[in-house]
Coordinates of C-alpha atoms and ligand atoms in Angstrom, one line a residue:
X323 CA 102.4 41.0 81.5
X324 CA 102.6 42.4 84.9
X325 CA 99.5 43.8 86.6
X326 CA 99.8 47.2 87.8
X327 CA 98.6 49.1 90.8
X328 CA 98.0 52.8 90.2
X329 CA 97.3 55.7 93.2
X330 CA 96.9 59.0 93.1
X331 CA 94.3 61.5 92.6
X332 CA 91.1 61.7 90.6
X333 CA 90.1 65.4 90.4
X334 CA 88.3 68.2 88.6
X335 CA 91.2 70.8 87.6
X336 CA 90.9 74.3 86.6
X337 CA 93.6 75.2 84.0
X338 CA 94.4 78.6 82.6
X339 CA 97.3 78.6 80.1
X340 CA 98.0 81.8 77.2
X341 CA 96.0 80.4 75.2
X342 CA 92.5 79.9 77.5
X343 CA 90.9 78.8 79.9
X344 CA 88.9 75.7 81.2
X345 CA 86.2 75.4 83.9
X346 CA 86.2 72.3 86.1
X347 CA 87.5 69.3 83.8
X348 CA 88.5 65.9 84.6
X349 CA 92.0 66.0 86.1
X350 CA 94.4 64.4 88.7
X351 CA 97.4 62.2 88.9
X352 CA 96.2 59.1 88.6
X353 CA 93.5 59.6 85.6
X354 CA 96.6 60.8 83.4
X355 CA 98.9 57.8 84.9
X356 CA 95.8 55.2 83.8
X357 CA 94.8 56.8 80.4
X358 CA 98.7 56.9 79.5
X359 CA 99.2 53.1 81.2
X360 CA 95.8 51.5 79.0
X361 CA 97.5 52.2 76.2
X362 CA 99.9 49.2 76.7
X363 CA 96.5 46.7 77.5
X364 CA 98.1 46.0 80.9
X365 CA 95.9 44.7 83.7
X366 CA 95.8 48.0 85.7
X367 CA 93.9 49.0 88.7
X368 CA 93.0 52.5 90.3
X369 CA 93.0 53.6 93.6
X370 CA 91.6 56.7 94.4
X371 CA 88.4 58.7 96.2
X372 CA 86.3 61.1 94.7
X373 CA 83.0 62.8 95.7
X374 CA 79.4 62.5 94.8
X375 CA 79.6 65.5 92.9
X376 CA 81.7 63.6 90.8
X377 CA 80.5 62.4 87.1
X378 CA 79.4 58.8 86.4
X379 CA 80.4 59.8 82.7
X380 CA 84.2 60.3 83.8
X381 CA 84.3 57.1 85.8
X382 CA 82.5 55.4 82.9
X383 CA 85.7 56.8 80.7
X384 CA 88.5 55.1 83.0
X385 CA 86.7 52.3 82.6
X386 CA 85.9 51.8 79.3
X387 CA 89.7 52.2 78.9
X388 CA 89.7 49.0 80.6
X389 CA 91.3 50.4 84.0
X390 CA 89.6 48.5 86.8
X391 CA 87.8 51.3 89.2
X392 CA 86.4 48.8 91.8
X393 CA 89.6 50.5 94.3
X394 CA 88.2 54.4 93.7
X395 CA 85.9 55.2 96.2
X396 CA 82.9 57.4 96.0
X397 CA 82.1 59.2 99.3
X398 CA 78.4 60.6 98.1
X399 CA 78.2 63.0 100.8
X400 CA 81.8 64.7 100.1
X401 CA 83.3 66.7 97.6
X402 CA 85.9 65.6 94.7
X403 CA 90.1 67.1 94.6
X404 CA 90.4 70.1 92.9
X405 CA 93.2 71.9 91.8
X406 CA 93.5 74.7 89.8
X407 CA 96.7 76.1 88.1
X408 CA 97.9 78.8 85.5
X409 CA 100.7 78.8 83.1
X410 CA 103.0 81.7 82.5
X411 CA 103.9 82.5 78.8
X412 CA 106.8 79.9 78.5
X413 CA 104.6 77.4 80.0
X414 CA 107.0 75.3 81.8
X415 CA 106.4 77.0 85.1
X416 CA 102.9 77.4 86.4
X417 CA 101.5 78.9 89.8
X418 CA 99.0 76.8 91.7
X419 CA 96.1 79.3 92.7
X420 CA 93.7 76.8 94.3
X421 CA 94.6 72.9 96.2
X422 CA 91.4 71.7 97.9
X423 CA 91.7 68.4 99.5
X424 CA 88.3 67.9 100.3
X425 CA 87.1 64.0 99.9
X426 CA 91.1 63.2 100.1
X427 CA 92.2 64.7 103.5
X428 CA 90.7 61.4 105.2
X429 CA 91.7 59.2 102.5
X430 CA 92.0 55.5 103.8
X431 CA 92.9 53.7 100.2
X432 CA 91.3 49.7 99.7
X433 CA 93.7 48.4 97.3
X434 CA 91.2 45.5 95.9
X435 CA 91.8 42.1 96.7
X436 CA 93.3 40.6 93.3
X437 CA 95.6 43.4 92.3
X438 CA 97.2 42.8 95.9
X439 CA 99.8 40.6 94.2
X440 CA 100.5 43.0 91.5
X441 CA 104.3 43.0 90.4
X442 CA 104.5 47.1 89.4
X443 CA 103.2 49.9 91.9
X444 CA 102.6 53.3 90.5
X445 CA 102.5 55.6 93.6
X446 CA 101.2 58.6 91.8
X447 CA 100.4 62.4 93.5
X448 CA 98.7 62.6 96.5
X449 CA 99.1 62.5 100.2
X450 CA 102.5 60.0 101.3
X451 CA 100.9 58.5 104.0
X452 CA 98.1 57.2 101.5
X453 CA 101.0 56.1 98.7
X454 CA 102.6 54.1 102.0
X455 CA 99.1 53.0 103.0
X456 CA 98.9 51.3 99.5
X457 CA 102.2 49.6 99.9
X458 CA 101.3 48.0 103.0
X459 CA 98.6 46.4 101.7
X460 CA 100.6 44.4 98.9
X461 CA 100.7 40.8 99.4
X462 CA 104.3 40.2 98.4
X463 CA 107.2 42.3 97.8
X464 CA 106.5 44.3 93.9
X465 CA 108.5 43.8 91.7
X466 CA 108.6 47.7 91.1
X467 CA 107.4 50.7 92.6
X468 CA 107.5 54.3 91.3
X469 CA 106.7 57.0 92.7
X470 CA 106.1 60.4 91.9
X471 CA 105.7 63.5 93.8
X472 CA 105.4 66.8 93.8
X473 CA 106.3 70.8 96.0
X474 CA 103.2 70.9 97.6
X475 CA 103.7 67.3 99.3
X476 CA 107.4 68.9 100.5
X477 CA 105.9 71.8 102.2
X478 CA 103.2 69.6 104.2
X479 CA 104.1 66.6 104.8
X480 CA 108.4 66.1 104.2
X481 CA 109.0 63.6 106.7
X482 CA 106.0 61.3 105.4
X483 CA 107.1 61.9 102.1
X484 CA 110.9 60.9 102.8
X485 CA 109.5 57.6 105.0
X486 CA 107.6 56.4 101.6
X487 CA 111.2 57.5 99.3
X488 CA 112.4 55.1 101.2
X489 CA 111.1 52.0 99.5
X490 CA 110.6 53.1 96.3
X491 CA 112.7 51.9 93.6
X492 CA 112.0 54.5 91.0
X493 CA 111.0 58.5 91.6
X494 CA 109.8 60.4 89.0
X495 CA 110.1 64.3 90.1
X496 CA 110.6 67.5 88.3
X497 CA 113.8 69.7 88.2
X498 CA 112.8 72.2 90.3
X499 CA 111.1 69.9 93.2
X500 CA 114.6 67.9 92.7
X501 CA 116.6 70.7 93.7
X502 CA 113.6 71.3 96.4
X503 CA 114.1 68.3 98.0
X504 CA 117.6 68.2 97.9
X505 CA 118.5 71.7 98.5
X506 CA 121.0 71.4 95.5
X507 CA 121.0 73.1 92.3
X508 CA 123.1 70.4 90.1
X509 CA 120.5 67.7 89.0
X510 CA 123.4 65.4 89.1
X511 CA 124.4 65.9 92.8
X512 CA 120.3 66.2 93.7
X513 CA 120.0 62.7 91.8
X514 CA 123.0 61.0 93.9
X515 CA 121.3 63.0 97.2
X516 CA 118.1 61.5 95.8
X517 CA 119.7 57.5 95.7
X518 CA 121.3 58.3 99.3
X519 CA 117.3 58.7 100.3
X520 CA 116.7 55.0 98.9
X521 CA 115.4 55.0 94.9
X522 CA 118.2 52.9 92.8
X523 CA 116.5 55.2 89.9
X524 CA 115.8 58.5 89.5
X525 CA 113.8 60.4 86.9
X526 CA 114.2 64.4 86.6
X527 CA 111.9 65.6 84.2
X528 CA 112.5 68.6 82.7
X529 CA 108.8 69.8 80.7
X530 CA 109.6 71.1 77.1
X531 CA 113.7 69.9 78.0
X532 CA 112.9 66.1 78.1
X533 CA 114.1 63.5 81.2
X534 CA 117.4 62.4 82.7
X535 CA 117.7 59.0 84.3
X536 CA 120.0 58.1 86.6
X537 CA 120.9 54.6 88.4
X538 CA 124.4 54.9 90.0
X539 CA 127.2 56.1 87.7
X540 CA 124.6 55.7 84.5
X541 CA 122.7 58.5 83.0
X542 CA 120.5 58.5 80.0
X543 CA 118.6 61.4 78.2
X544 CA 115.4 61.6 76.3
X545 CA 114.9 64.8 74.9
X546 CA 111.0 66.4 74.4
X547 CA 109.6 66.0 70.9
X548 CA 109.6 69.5 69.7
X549 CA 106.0 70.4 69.1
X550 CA 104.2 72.3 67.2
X551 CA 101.4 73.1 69.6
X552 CA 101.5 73.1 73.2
X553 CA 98.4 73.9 74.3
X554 CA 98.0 73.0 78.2
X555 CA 101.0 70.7 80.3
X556 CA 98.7 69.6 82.9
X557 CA 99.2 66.2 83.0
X558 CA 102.6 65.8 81.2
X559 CA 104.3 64.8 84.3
X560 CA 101.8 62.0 85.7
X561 CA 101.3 61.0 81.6
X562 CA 105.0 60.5 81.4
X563 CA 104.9 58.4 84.7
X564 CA 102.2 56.2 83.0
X565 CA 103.7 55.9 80.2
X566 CA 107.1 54.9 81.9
X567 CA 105.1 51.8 84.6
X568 CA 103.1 50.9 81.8
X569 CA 105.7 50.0 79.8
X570 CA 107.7 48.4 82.6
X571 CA 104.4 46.1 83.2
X572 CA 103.7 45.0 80.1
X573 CA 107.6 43.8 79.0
X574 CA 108.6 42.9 82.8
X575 CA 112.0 43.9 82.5
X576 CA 113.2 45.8 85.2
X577 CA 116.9 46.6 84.1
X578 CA 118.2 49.9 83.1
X579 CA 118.5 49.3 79.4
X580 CA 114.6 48.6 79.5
X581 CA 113.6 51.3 81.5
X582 CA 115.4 53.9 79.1
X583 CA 112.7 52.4 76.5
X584 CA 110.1 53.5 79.3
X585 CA 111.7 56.9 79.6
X586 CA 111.2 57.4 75.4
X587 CA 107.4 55.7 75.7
X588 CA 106.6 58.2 78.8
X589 CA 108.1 61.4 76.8
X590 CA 106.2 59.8 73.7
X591 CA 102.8 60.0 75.3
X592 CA 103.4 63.4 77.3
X593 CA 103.8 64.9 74.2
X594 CA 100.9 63.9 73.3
X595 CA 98.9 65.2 76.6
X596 CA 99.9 68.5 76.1
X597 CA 98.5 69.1 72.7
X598 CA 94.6 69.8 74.1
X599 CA 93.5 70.8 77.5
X600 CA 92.9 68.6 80.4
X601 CA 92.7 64.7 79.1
X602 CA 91.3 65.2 75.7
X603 CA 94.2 64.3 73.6
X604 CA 94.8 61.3 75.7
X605 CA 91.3 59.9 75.4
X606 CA 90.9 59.5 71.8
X607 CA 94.9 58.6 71.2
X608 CA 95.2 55.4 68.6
X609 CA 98.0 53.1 68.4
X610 CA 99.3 54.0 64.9
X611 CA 100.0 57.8 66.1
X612 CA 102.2 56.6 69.2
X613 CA 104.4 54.4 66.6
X614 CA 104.3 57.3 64.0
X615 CA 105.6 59.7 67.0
X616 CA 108.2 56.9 68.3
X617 CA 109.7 56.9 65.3
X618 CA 110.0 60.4 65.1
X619 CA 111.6 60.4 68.2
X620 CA 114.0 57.5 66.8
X621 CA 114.5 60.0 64.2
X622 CA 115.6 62.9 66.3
X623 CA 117.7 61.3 68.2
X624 CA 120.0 59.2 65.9
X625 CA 123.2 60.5 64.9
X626 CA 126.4 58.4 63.4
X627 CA 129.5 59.6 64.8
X628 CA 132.4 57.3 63.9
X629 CA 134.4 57.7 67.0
X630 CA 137.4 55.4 66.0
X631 CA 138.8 59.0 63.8
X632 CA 138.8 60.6 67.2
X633 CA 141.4 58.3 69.2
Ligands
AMP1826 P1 101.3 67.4 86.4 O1 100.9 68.5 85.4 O2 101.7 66.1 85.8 O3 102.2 67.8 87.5 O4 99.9 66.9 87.1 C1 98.8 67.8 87.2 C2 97.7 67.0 87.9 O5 98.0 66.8 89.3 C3 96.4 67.7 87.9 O6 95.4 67.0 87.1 C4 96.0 67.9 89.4 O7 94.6 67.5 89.6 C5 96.9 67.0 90.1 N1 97.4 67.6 91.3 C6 97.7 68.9 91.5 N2 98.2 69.1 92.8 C7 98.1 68.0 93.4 C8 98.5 67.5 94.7 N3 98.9 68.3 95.6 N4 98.4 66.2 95.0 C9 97.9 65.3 94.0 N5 97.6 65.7 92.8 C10 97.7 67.0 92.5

């Protein structure tokens, strides 16, 4: 089992979606990355700031969840990331109303001293100088790193964002911020423009349509469970990219067959995310439902087409 290295932000979100609305909750890229990456019992770490206004009950949550918090920093005299969204009715597009930086626009991120070595880097949300500051600080070459990203990070800080693209291996990114980085509609050409830029994988996800993975000429699909109730999709993205590096850590197998397995673990656990606002679904999730859904998903996709008739 790999260890796994996990930045991005911790945050208090403020989420209206058709269905209601949420005060300040516990939010931000990286608490979804780690709740979705504990549940493969990898050795993961956090790297993150947050503010004193920030509850001692939500840190004592990441941590009873066995993520190691000793790399998020508490700046007492600052205040926490918060973001606030709302969801139009189809909920797969949402307007950001508020992004305050606050405690993260001076960021300098300690990754601690034993996770320096750690074989699979999950450079989640925030700020690209602080995901490249955290790659600097590794000891030895990972074995992976994954990034994800999102508009907001384009329209301040593109060339910083590009610099860090650069050595990644893996970006997860959303249709739309695809096409926006790319300036092409087709996923399939934004992918290739997207390889050109460095990754030798790419992830599109597409919300409520499921994810794409390319790697050269290969592509593989993983469609979105079909849910009953969708409640809130904060989170889905950054649950899906926990999902996907916690399941890279714990089986160490970096090929493309593998990491199609991570794609149907990711969409496994986002579907779960967006079933209750903010991180409540993901904090109380048990083992036996994640199998019961995988198998669902084995279920929806399997089909037997005997091909031979065809030729
Ligand atoms: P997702 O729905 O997966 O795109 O992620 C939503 C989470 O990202 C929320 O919990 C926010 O706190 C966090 N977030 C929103 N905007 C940013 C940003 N510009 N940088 C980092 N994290 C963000």
């Amino acid at each position: 089992m790999s260890k796994l290295v996990i930045v991005g932000t911790v945050a208090f979100d403020a989420i209206e979606t058709p269905f209601g609305k949420t005060d300040k909750i516990l939010g931000g890229a990286a608490t979804f990355i780690g709740l979705a990456a504990s549940q493969f019992n990898v050795d993961a770490a956090i790297v993150s700031v947050v503010g004193g206004d920030f509850p001692q009950e939500y840190l004592d949550l990441l941590a009873n969840k066995n993520l190691d918090i000793t790399g998020v920093e508490i700046i007492n005299e600052g205040k926490t990331f918060f973001w606030s969204g709302k969801y139009h009715n189809d909920m797969n597009t949402r307007d950001t109303l508020a992004t305050e930086l606050n405690v993260l626009a001076d960021f300098n991120p300690v990754v601690p001293e034993n996770y320096k070595n750690a074989d699979v880097v999950m450079l989640g949300n925030l700020h690209p100088l602080v995901q490249m500051g955290v790659l600097e600080q590794m000891n030895k070459k990972p074995k992976m790193v994954i990034l994800d990203t999102m508009n907001f990070w384009m329209d301040c800080a593109l060339e910083e964002l590009k610099a860090v693209i650069k050595k990644v291996d893996v970006i997860t990114i959303n249709d739309e911020e695809a096409r926006q980085l790319t300036g092409e509609y087709s996923l399939v050409v934004a992918a290739q423009k997207i390889h050109e830029m460095g990754p030798k994988y790419v992830v599109i996800k597409k919300g409520e349509h499921g994810a794409l993975l390319f790697h050269g000429e290969n592509v593989f699909f993983a469609p979105a469970l079909p849910l009953r109730e969708v409640f809130d999709p904060t989170g889905a993205g950054d649950t899906f990219a926990g999902g996907f590096a916690g399941y890279l850590a714990k089986t160490e197998d970096y090929s493309f067959e593998n990491m199609k397995n991570a794609v149907i673990y990711g969409s496994t656990l986002a579907s779960f995310c967006v079933e209750k606002f903010g991180t409540e679904r993901m904090k109380h999730l048990e083992d036996k439902e994640v199998y019961q859904r995988l198998s669902q998903f084995k279920q929806l996709t399997q089909f037997e087409i005997v091909l031979e008739n065809h030729q």
